[in-house]
Amino acid sequence: MTEVHDARIAELVDLAFDYRGYVTVSRRDGSKLVGFIYDRSPAHLEMFDETATQRIRIAVSDIAHIELTGEDSAAKAQRIWERRKGALEPSETSAWGDWQERPVLFVVALPQELHGVAAALGVRARGSAVGGRIHGATAVAVAVGVGGGAAHVIAAEQPRLVVSCGFSGALDPALATGDWVLASSVHDETGETIAAPELVLRAARRALGAGPHFGRLAEGEILCATGIAATPAEKRKLARPGRLAVDLESGAVARAADRAGIPWLALRVILDPIDLALPAFTRRPAGSYIVPALRHALGGPRAITELVGLARRARIATRALADAIGRFAPVLGGVHPEQAA
Amino acid sequence: MGIPVSQMLAVARYVTKQRILGRERYPLVLMLEPLFRCNLSCTGCGKIQYPAALLKKHLSAEECLAASDECGAPVVSIAGGEPLLHPQITDVVAGLIERDRYVYLCTNALLLEQKLDEFTPDKHLSFSVHMDGPRAEHNLSVCRDGVYDTAVAAIRAAVARGFRVTTNTTLFEGANPERMRRFFDDMMALGVEGMMISPGYSYSKAPDQEHFLRRERSHRLFSQMLESPHKEWRFNQSPLFLQFLMGKRDFECTPWGNPTYNLFGWQRPCYLLQDGYAKTFRELMEETDWSQYGRASKNPRCQDCMVHCGFEPSAVDATFRSARAMGSTVASMVTGQL
């Protein structure tokens, strides 16, 4: 590195440090990082990534260039003030400013899935909705039933983030009960594919990928079907390369959130691997499967064994769901509606 | 003086201990900024101009309490941003009180009345309400109509429920001394425990760059405002600091006196300047080149600064350094004269 280069980088670091907006740091290996620089020394600079969820330390010797790419918040404030000089905001302006606390909304289908979310919130699930706080963020979880109901819940809650979560069937043979599936996109049977907002996805990926957990984390497409794929043959028929799981809700949630301009995430836990057949009663959507399960048990020892196995898998999946939400919780504070894009 | 005796004794005990231990530098007030987001955009504020993702972020209650444990200062001033927007602010306050800290929760009071139920009156807790002057001046300073009246209503409600309430007033070029004297009367009539006043710091990021007070102008303004103080006036500040504002005394800045902790870490060197961040309080105290700050350093950013966070600790330190200064402080407290 030449002295001229060193001096130029030192000057850029000082400039970026004083800047109240995002900068793009190009490293000598060709990679780029976007974030907010809050500290610097002759050897390093420290920045938050653009979701403000991760602190990054970069050696000054690795930096090839820095550009001031984001809007300068200080200059913007000064412009606004200049423009309205002397004119006051009306007294009716909300006392919360732009910061009315909007909850994180967890949308599930079944009461059993609600238990997993409630466990992560540290509350008990009673009825079809629970509320609580998780890492300082207000959270609401609603069981909307199999297949839908997401749009009106989103409209009512006006959340800052919607998380579609719950159980799903595996379409990838590598996935087992309790594995997590993070949707990079959701595809439904109308042919529409909705890509997950990248910033939220990235934050979730990082949170879920950190530290050991008993299942694996896979990321890819989730298929939102209109009917339950109960048999291995039905599931194989739906499988495609990159398509990991099938559920009945994520499409409706993603579409409703996307249209409302609210960031969303689909996080599913595998209940039934691709080669496992579900009991026939699961084909009929129901608010609760207790009565159909009891009826199924009357079918004899084989049916009872089948039920016991399913209950065990449901327990594993419930724990995995609570674990996933618990891991994702610390980054919830950094998620906001601007990240819907 | 409006500071309760128990708080004065706690601070006196703490300062005496530091002096006995021979500590050259020690913190007096922790400036805790648990968040940067605010529900107002004031003309002279350079604290909240950050990208949205950072504004939406806040320190957890655990992080706030850990910072207080690390710092050890007997007084904690919770600033921001607007602390009442913090979702765990009651946990933060409760945790600090549990640690025997005296807490000043600085607020613009827009949310105070609706949040009062979440707090319990305690001698350790004071709501420090931002009031930059009479109705017209205050509303202009916060750029919103009606804020003065909302704050007055919140003060009345808090006082009626037994909370300690103080006001904090930042003054800018153009302040009218006579109107400010009437404002002091009005605030005391509301039943506040005391008032805090300070010239504004010339933040380079603040929207209005034209109305920051220069040093000589500050002396003139504060002399006019505080000369022959009315006997009802109570200031929640050291009389020596007020005399410094009036130009009757001179102090050097004590930038480590009010260390600041926020999302980025321990702010170097002080509440007003952002020359970087230390990861620990110890690193802040031991690795900051303090000789670069204060008037004597010739640092241009320090030359006009007379803000309380740098000079109130100097005044308190001076009080304990000589019998004469202690005598002057006591005399001022007894007579109310400055």
XYZ file of C-alpha atoms in Angstrom:
679
model
C 0.000 0.000 0.000
C 1.342 3.431 -0.851
C 1.453 6.355 1.538
C -0.839 8.264 -0.802
C -3.367 5.433 -0.656
C -3.111 5.283 3.161
C -3.683 9.019 3.446
C -6.680 8.864 1.099
C -8.262 6.004 3.081
C -7.621 7.798 6.395
C -9.360 10.863 4.979
C -12.308 8.769 3.759
C -12.601 7.058 7.146
C -12.793 10.449 8.899
C -15.354 11.685 6.422
C -17.489 8.535 6.769
C -17.217 8.639 10.566
C -18.633 12.151 10.614
C -21.431 11.209 8.200
C -24.922 10.601 9.628
C -25.984 8.128 6.960
C -25.092 4.777 5.488
C -21.813 4.281 3.717
C -20.583 1.532 1.419
C -17.190 0.148 2.298
C -15.398 -1.648 -0.552
C -12.784 -4.080 0.658
C -9.613 -5.010 -1.114
C -10.968 -8.534 -1.708
C -13.776 -7.008 -3.805
C -16.552 -7.438 -1.229
C -18.753 -4.528 -0.154
C -20.403 -3.741 3.152
C -23.171 -1.226 3.713
C -23.685 0.246 7.159
C -23.306 3.118 9.602
C -19.826 3.891 10.894
C -19.853 4.875 14.566
C -16.242 4.518 15.600
C -12.804 4.438 14.100
C -9.172 4.141 15.119
C -6.034 4.247 12.970
C -6.302 0.456 12.598
C -10.043 -0.314 12.498
C -13.461 1.070 11.919
C -16.636 -0.129 13.583
C -20.019 -0.095 11.927
C -23.579 -1.313 12.297
C -24.987 -3.128 9.294
C -28.021 -1.495 7.653
C -30.484 -3.479 9.789
C -28.608 -2.203 12.867
C -28.505 -5.756 14.179
C -24.855 -6.603 13.631
C -21.675 -4.791 14.582
C -18.889 -5.148 12.063
C -15.205 -4.407 12.627
C -13.108 -3.758 9.548
C -9.339 -3.388 9.415
C -8.438 -0.090 7.758
C -5.747 -1.939 5.821
C -8.513 -4.033 4.147
C -10.372 -0.986 2.847
C -10.090 -0.062 -0.819
C -12.699 2.696 -0.890
C -15.607 4.230 1.057
C -18.600 5.942 -0.493
C -21.280 7.973 1.295
C -24.201 6.150 -0.294
C -27.081 6.663 2.147
C -29.048 9.809 2.854
C -27.371 12.203 5.298
C -29.864 12.372 8.209
C -28.333 15.555 9.625
C -28.465 17.379 6.290
C -32.047 16.182 5.833
C -33.044 17.553 9.283
C -31.402 20.860 8.456
C -33.221 21.029 5.087
C -36.578 20.326 6.703
C -35.945 22.953 9.350
C -34.882 25.529 6.756
C -38.004 24.798 4.737
C -40.439 25.199 7.595
C -38.509 27.812 9.581
C -40.898 29.383 12.051
C -43.852 27.205 11.046
C -44.782 24.807 13.822
C -46.135 21.288 13.576
C -49.820 21.300 14.588
C -50.653 20.443 18.180
C -52.700 17.454 16.971
C -49.518 15.685 15.824
C -49.311 12.296 17.531
C -47.550 12.357 20.889
C -45.785 9.219 19.694
C -44.373 11.004 16.654
C -43.604 8.370 14.064
C -42.911 5.779 16.714
C -46.254 4.329 17.753
C -45.299 0.926 18.954
C -46.430 -1.608 16.394
C -46.347 -5.247 17.380
C -44.636 -8.169 15.778
C -47.428 -10.458 14.577
C -46.961 -14.214 14.607
C -49.549 -15.938 12.443
C -50.091 -19.651 13.041
C -52.814 -22.023 11.974
C -53.348 -24.389 14.903
C -53.625 -24.043 18.693
C -50.746 -26.524 18.998
C -48.553 -24.135 17.011
C -49.736 -21.248 19.183
C -48.287 -23.103 22.191
C -44.854 -22.933 20.589
C -45.091 -19.170 20.091
C -46.590 -18.634 23.557
C -43.679 -20.540 25.092
C -41.238 -18.188 23.361
C -43.226 -15.178 24.643
C -43.203 -16.603 28.155
C -46.996 -16.709 28.381
C -49.661 -19.422 28.345
C -51.779 -19.897 25.272
C -55.483 -19.552 26.018
C -57.928 -19.213 23.169
C -56.797 -18.360 19.671
C -54.550 -15.352 20.416
C -51.831 -14.434 22.876
C -49.901 -11.239 23.482
C -46.674 -10.533 25.256
C -43.272 -8.954 25.010
C -40.192 -10.519 23.590
C -36.840 -8.774 23.932
C -38.601 -5.486 24.547
C -40.831 -5.772 21.472
C -44.608 -6.083 21.724
C -45.736 -9.319 20.127
C -49.113 -10.766 19.227
C -49.689 -14.349 18.099
C -52.923 -15.412 16.446
C -54.098 -18.856 15.363
C -56.082 -18.105 12.204
C -57.056 -21.674 11.367
C -55.862 -23.848 8.537
C -55.537 -22.095 5.231
C -56.202 -18.436 5.768
C -57.561 -15.508 7.736
C -54.224 -13.707 7.725
C -55.328 -10.596 5.839
C -57.874 -9.378 8.374
C -55.515 -10.028 11.303
C -52.777 -8.022 9.578
C -55.221 -5.209 8.859
C -56.384 -5.187 12.470
C -52.987 -5.353 14.145
C -51.015 -3.119 11.742
C -47.833 -4.942 12.769
C -44.308 -3.869 11.920
C -43.370 -7.451 11.051
C -45.438 -10.519 10.243
C -44.018 -13.944 10.914
C -45.847 -16.880 9.418
C -44.816 -19.799 11.538
C -45.890 -23.291 12.415
C -45.594 -26.839 11.178
C -45.072 -27.998 7.631
C -44.440 -31.134 5.632
C -41.010 -31.756 4.156
C -40.591 -31.808 0.382
C -36.835 -32.251 0.640
C -35.784 -35.780 1.678
C -32.932 -34.349 3.774
C -35.324 -32.655 6.195
C -36.456 -34.338 9.400
C -38.938 -33.561 12.166
C -37.872 -30.430 14.071
C -35.767 -28.949 11.256
C -36.295 -25.244 10.558
C -37.208 -23.956 7.134
C -36.721 -20.277 6.398
C -38.587 -19.207 3.273
C -36.544 -17.268 0.738
C -39.813 -17.181 -1.194
C -43.324 -18.534 -1.014
C -45.004 -20.075 -4.048
C -48.701 -20.796 -4.127
C -50.832 -22.916 -6.391
C -52.038 -19.907 -8.348
C -48.459 -19.723 -9.606
C -47.562 -16.549 -7.719
C -44.138 -16.426 -6.079
C -43.446 -13.824 -3.411
C -39.832 -13.266 -2.419
C -39.121 -12.614 1.266
C -37.772 -9.109 2.060
C -34.013 -9.463 1.918
C -33.072 -7.420 4.986
C -35.427 -9.311 7.271
C -34.388 -12.616 5.775
C -30.748 -11.792 6.331
C -31.364 -10.851 9.975
C -33.312 -14.078 10.545
C -30.683 -16.183 8.802
C -27.991 -14.759 11.020
C -30.006 -15.139 14.228
C -31.109 -18.700 13.496
C -27.756 -19.805 12.173
C -25.867 -18.748 15.312
C -25.032 -21.465 17.833
C -25.974 -25.125 17.921
C -29.536 -26.403 17.814
C -30.944 -29.866 17.591
C -32.366 -29.600 14.080
C -30.921 -28.114 10.924
C -31.718 -24.803 9.303
C -32.581 -24.870 5.616
C -33.452 -21.922 3.406
C -35.446 -22.116 0.208
C -38.899 -22.003 -1.300
C -42.013 -22.979 0.614
C -45.015 -24.165 -1.318
C -48.354 -22.964 -0.042
C -50.850 -25.648 -1.085
C -54.623 -25.605 -0.978
C -54.933 -29.064 0.544
C -52.895 -31.161 2.925
C -50.301 -33.391 1.267
C -50.652 -36.361 3.595
C -48.941 -39.206 1.762
C -45.348 -39.575 0.554
C -46.640 -39.798 -3.011
C -48.532 -36.524 -2.716
C -45.519 -34.785 -1.252
C -43.130 -36.104 -3.918
C -45.502 -34.833 -6.566
C -45.145 -31.315 -5.158
C -41.377 -31.481 -4.699
C -39.059 -29.418 -6.938
C -35.385 -28.567 -6.683
C -34.997 -25.791 -4.080
C -38.524 -26.284 -2.758
C -38.195 -27.414 0.831
C -41.569 -27.622 2.501
C -45.299 -27.396 2.036
C -47.868 -25.642 4.222
C -51.314 -24.107 3.871
C -50.807 -20.588 5.247
C -47.574 -18.880 4.234
C -48.849 -17.768 0.825
C -51.829 -15.908 2.274
C -49.668 -14.306 4.973
C -46.935 -13.251 2.542
C -49.446 -11.826 0.074
C -51.380 -9.873 2.715
C -48.210 -8.471 4.303
C -46.659 -7.685 0.941
C -49.758 -5.751 -0.144
C -49.850 -3.883 3.166
C -46.182 -2.937 2.757
C -45.253 -4.769 5.943
C -42.102 -6.915 6.110
C -42.765 -10.602 6.570
C -41.009 -13.831 7.217
C -42.102 -17.448 6.868
C -40.453 -19.717 9.367
C -41.695 -23.278 9.429
C -40.747 -26.353 11.397
C -40.907 -29.769 9.778
C -43.545 -32.010 11.325
C -43.681 -34.841 8.787
C -40.677 -35.846 6.679
C -41.345 -36.589 3.027
C -41.584 -40.345 3.545
C -44.020 -40.195 6.439
C -47.734 -40.528 5.833
C -50.053 -38.488 8.015
C -53.265 -40.089 9.319
C -56.187 -39.573 6.980
C -58.117 -37.336 9.409
C -55.496 -34.592 8.980
C -56.740 -34.040 5.426
C -59.821 -32.262 6.685
C -58.931 -28.783 7.934
C -60.155 -28.300 11.517
C -59.677 -25.818 14.318
C -58.790 -28.659 16.646
C -57.837 -32.224 15.778
C -58.597 -33.726 19.200
C -61.972 -35.282 18.346
C -60.868 -36.589 14.897
C -57.748 -38.054 16.542
C -59.804 -39.838 19.192
C -62.031 -41.256 16.481
C -58.940 -42.360 14.587
C -57.634 -44.118 17.710
C -60.693 -46.350 17.684
C -59.255 -47.912 14.536
C -57.054 -50.281 16.533
C -53.457 -50.673 17.766
C -51.894 -49.561 14.488
C -53.883 -46.328 14.493
C -52.922 -45.707 18.120
C -49.221 -46.266 17.316
C -49.577 -43.860 14.420
C -51.132 -41.251 16.729
C -48.485 -41.668 19.406
C -45.787 -41.153 16.773
C -47.506 -38.043 15.456
C -47.910 -36.613 18.967
C -44.196 -37.156 19.621
C -43.306 -35.373 16.395
C -45.682 -32.513 17.263
C -43.939 -32.092 20.635
C -40.533 -31.984 18.929
C -41.818 -29.496 16.365
C -43.411 -27.297 19.065
C -40.129 -27.131 20.970
C -38.225 -26.387 17.775
C -40.660 -23.593 16.947
C -40.274 -21.975 20.388
C -36.503 -22.301 20.071
C -36.504 -20.655 16.632
C -38.625 -17.713 17.789
C -36.464 -17.293 20.881
C -33.369 -17.077 18.694
C -34.943 -14.637 16.283
C -36.308 -12.414 19.081
C -33.161 -10.325 19.702
C -33.256 -8.920 16.179
C -36.962 -8.028 16.268
C -36.174 -4.535 17.600
C -34.246 -3.765 14.425
C -37.055 -4.722 12.037
C -39.314 -1.945 10.809
C -41.763 -1.315 7.983
C -39.162 0.289 5.694
C -37.654 -3.182 5.331
C -40.653 -4.500 3.433
C -38.949 -3.715 0.133
C -31.478 24.603 46.068
C -34.180 22.061 45.311
C -32.168 18.876 45.684
C -33.430 16.622 48.509
C -31.120 16.225 51.498
C -30.803 12.460 51.027
C -29.561 12.982 47.480
C -27.130 15.686 48.569
C -25.774 13.372 51.262
C -25.460 10.475 48.798
C -23.484 12.646 46.384
C -21.374 14.125 49.215
C -20.563 10.629 50.527
C -19.656 9.471 47.035
C -17.414 12.475 46.284
C -15.708 12.216 49.677
C -15.018 8.539 49.063
C -13.491 9.262 45.654
C -11.286 11.936 47.168
C -10.183 9.671 50.039
C -9.340 6.997 47.494
C -7.270 9.582 45.667
C -9.152 9.208 42.385
C -8.230 12.022 40.059
C -11.094 11.354 37.674
C -14.467 9.990 38.666
C -17.979 10.221 37.228
C -20.720 12.132 38.973
C -23.696 11.589 36.684
C -24.166 8.798 34.151
C -25.800 10.174 31.026
C -27.730 7.163 29.812
C -29.150 7.390 26.299
C -31.166 4.195 25.890
C -32.427 5.249 22.466
C -32.073 8.016 19.901
C -35.648 8.143 18.617
C -37.746 11.091 19.614
C -41.299 12.318 19.095
C -40.088 15.906 18.524
C -37.504 17.464 16.219
C -36.127 20.407 18.179
C -34.163 23.137 16.488
C -31.082 22.919 18.671
C -30.843 19.150 19.030
C -28.037 17.267 17.316
C -28.728 13.944 19.032
C -31.284 12.223 16.851
C -30.071 12.516 13.272
C -29.505 8.847 12.420
C -30.830 6.359 9.850
C -34.216 4.804 10.714
C -32.849 1.385 11.667
C -30.682 2.968 14.363
C -33.506 5.181 15.571
C -35.681 2.112 16.017
C -33.062 0.370 18.060
C -32.688 0.733 21.811
C -30.556 -0.543 24.641
C -32.187 -3.353 26.602
C -32.974 -2.793 30.274
C -30.150 -5.204 31.110
C -27.664 -3.180 29.053
C -28.757 0.043 30.768
C -28.348 -1.438 34.233
C -25.005 -3.011 33.365
C -23.777 0.428 32.235
C -24.835 1.933 35.571
C -23.066 -0.875 37.465
C -19.947 -0.351 35.393
C -19.915 3.416 35.881
C -20.934 3.577 39.535
C -22.074 7.227 39.453
C -24.686 7.968 42.150
C -26.902 9.922 39.763
C -28.236 8.708 36.415
C -29.754 11.063 33.901
C -31.802 9.150 31.352
C -31.753 11.185 28.176
C -32.108 10.322 24.522
C -34.154 10.568 22.288
C -37.327 10.532 24.312
C -36.943 7.917 27.058
C -40.707 7.416 27.433
C -40.724 5.860 23.945
C -38.512 3.077 25.297
C -40.611 -0.076 25.755
C -38.770 -1.110 28.930
C -38.287 2.295 30.514
C -40.098 1.294 33.706
C -37.764 -1.706 34.100
C -34.762 0.564 33.571
C -35.957 3.034 36.211
C -36.897 0.293 38.690
C -33.511 -1.386 38.267
C -31.648 1.869 38.829
C -33.669 2.683 41.948
C -32.963 -0.816 43.229
C -29.285 0.096 42.876
C -29.825 3.210 44.998
C -29.218 5.541 42.072
C -30.913 8.928 41.857
C -32.624 9.007 38.505
C -33.492 12.036 36.401
C -35.768 10.881 33.619
C -35.487 13.636 31.005
C -38.654 13.936 28.990
C -40.477 16.369 26.769
C -43.592 15.224 28.687
C -45.703 14.521 25.598
C -46.296 10.996 26.903
C -45.758 11.677 30.591
C -49.347 11.969 31.735
C -50.445 8.769 30.008
C -47.405 6.903 31.343
C -47.583 8.057 34.980
C -49.445 4.911 36.036
C -46.417 2.858 35.063
C -44.213 4.603 37.655
C -44.310 4.856 41.430
C -43.317 8.046 43.276
C -39.917 7.592 44.887
C -37.329 9.955 46.288
C -34.870 8.387 43.822
C -36.927 9.343 40.767
C -37.418 12.791 39.300
C -39.044 13.605 35.994
C -36.901 16.277 34.416
C -39.234 18.034 32.013
C -37.801 19.818 29.011
C -39.073 23.427 29.094
C -37.119 25.895 27.009
C -38.947 28.977 28.212
C -42.407 30.587 28.107
C -45.108 29.128 25.857
C -44.121 30.854 22.605
C -40.378 30.284 23.017
C -40.789 26.653 24.054
C -43.141 25.742 21.214
C -40.800 27.440 18.760
C -37.819 25.591 20.181
C -39.522 22.188 19.855
C -41.121 23.154 16.508
C -44.608 22.097 17.572
C -47.644 23.974 18.743
C -49.219 23.027 22.061
C -46.218 21.265 23.590
C -45.824 23.827 26.383
C -49.428 23.327 27.512
C -49.124 19.542 27.329
C -45.963 19.657 29.424
C -47.547 21.992 31.997
C -50.545 19.650 32.323
C -48.202 16.668 32.744
C -46.159 18.504 35.394
C -49.311 19.336 37.338
C -50.478 15.700 37.129
C -47.095 14.320 38.216
C -46.755 16.782 41.112
C -50.308 16.019 42.245
C -49.449 12.322 42.379
C -46.400 12.882 44.539
C -43.650 12.577 41.933
C -40.532 14.679 42.087
C -40.519 16.978 39.073
C -37.802 19.308 37.850
C -37.515 21.312 34.669
C -34.551 21.513 32.332
C -34.141 24.568 30.194
C -31.693 25.080 27.356
C -31.114 28.655 26.320
C -30.253 29.992 22.914
C -29.415 33.337 21.357
C -32.409 35.635 21.508
C -33.684 34.539 24.926
C -35.292 37.456 26.754
C -34.064 37.697 30.380
C -37.225 39.356 31.679
C -39.492 36.787 30.079
C -37.250 34.025 31.411
C -37.553 35.412 34.948
C -41.330 35.285 34.650
C -40.985 31.765 33.272
C -39.027 30.737 36.394
C -41.876 32.145 38.508
C -44.391 30.150 36.483
C -42.453 26.903 36.819
C -42.060 27.264 40.575
C -45.779 28.052 40.841
C -46.466 24.669 39.234
C -44.849 23.051 42.238
C -41.667 21.749 40.652
C -38.879 20.816 43.019
C -36.264 22.791 41.146
C -35.080 24.006 37.769
C -32.012 23.247 35.705
C -30.690 25.723 33.179
C -27.877 25.622 30.680
C -26.812 27.264 27.443
C -27.237 24.997 24.420
C -24.229 23.310 22.903
C -23.495 24.129 19.281
C -24.038 20.656 17.841
C -22.766 20.580 14.282
C -25.643 18.229 13.365
C -28.435 20.384 14.823
C -30.876 21.886 12.308
C -30.491 25.485 13.561
C -26.853 26.562 13.476
C -27.550 30.263 13.966
C -28.745 30.579 17.543
C -26.097 28.990 19.729
C -24.779 31.284 22.451
C -21.176 32.431 22.484
C -19.434 32.514 25.876
C -19.599 36.261 26.504
C -23.231 36.401 25.456
C -24.004 33.500 27.828
C -22.454 35.375 30.743
C -24.538 38.452 29.959
C -27.781 36.536 29.554
C -27.388 34.451 32.706
C -26.332 37.491 34.740
C -29.452 39.343 33.672
C -31.667 36.334 34.338
C -30.244 35.331 37.692
C -29.354 38.676 39.265
C -31.431 39.197 42.420
C -33.170 35.846 42.144
C -36.701 35.645 43.500
C -36.835 33.829 46.798
C -39.216 31.210 45.385
C -36.751 30.065 42.755
C -35.057 26.751 43.368
C -32.355 25.431 41.094
C -31.460 21.774 40.997
C -27.870 22.712 40.351
C -24.760 23.741 42.219
C -24.816 27.504 43.017
C -21.189 27.611 41.903
C -22.214 26.393 38.450
C -24.854 29.116 38.241
C -22.217 31.665 39.263
C -20.008 30.259 36.515
C -22.807 30.820 33.991
C -23.071 34.395 35.237
C -19.335 34.925 34.731
C -18.634 35.276 38.452
C -16.400 32.198 38.511
C -14.340 30.329 36.025
C -13.955 26.580 35.807
C -12.233 24.240 33.440
C -14.407 21.526 31.938
C -14.606 18.092 33.572
C -15.500 16.031 30.495
C -15.387 12.703 32.373
C -17.804 14.011 35.035
C -20.946 13.028 33.095
C -19.945 10.008 31.006
C -22.396 8.999 28.294
C -23.485 5.494 27.364
C -25.616 4.731 24.326
C -26.122 2.221 21.499
C -22.587 2.726 20.280
C -20.859 2.308 23.645
C -19.143 4.797 25.983
C -18.996 8.066 24.110
C -15.637 9.865 23.916
C -15.036 12.317 25.406
C -18.350 13.651 26.732
C -22.084 13.962 26.289
C -21.693 16.578 23.559
C -18.747 15.545 21.413
C -18.550 12.281 19.503
C -14.940 11.480 18.850
C -15.537 7.746 19.072
C -16.589 5.096 21.535
C -14.982 2.932 24.170
C -16.205 -0.591 24.771
C -15.904 -0.326 28.552
C -16.153 2.486 31.070
C -12.625 1.745 32.209
C -11.352 2.067 28.651
C -13.147 5.423 28.374
C -11.548 6.735 31.557
C -8.075 5.334 30.992
C -7.555 5.560 27.266
C -9.156 8.876 26.368
C -6.662 11.660 25.829
C -8.388 14.147 28.128
C -5.763 16.802 27.427
C -7.434 17.321 24.039
C -10.610 18.708 25.614
C -11.660 21.743 27.631
C -10.854 25.394 27.020
C -7.189 25.054 27.974
C -6.737 22.478 25.210
C -7.627 25.161 22.623
C -9.954 22.611 21.054
C -12.232 24.921 19.048
C -15.287 22.781 19.822
C -14.782 23.465 23.550
C -14.207 27.198 23.510
C -17.807 28.386 23.801
C -19.139 25.399 25.690
C -20.580 26.149 29.132
C -22.946 23.206 29.287
C -23.829 21.684 32.639
C -22.546 18.202 31.756
C -18.968 19.491 31.697
C -19.061 22.286 34.239
C -21.503 21.117 36.904
C -19.040 18.355 37.908
C -16.299 21.008 38.008
C -18.480 23.108 40.318
C -19.209 20.137 42.593
C -15.532 19.219 42.675
C -14.624 22.825 43.538
C -17.167 22.792 46.378
C -15.319 19.906 47.997
C -11.856 21.295 47.295
C -11.871 24.343 49.557
C -13.616 25.504 52.682
C -14.245 28.838 50.995
C -16.090 27.263 48.061
C -18.047 25.050 50.437
C -18.915 28.131 52.502
C -20.013 30.007 49.413
C -22.207 27.080 48.347
C -23.840 26.800 51.756
C -24.366 30.579 51.940
C -26.021 30.578 48.564
C -28.266 27.679 49.548
C -29.326 29.450 52.723
C -29.828 32.948 51.306
C -30.931 32.006 47.798
C -28.542 34.634 46.426
C -26.018 33.851 43.725
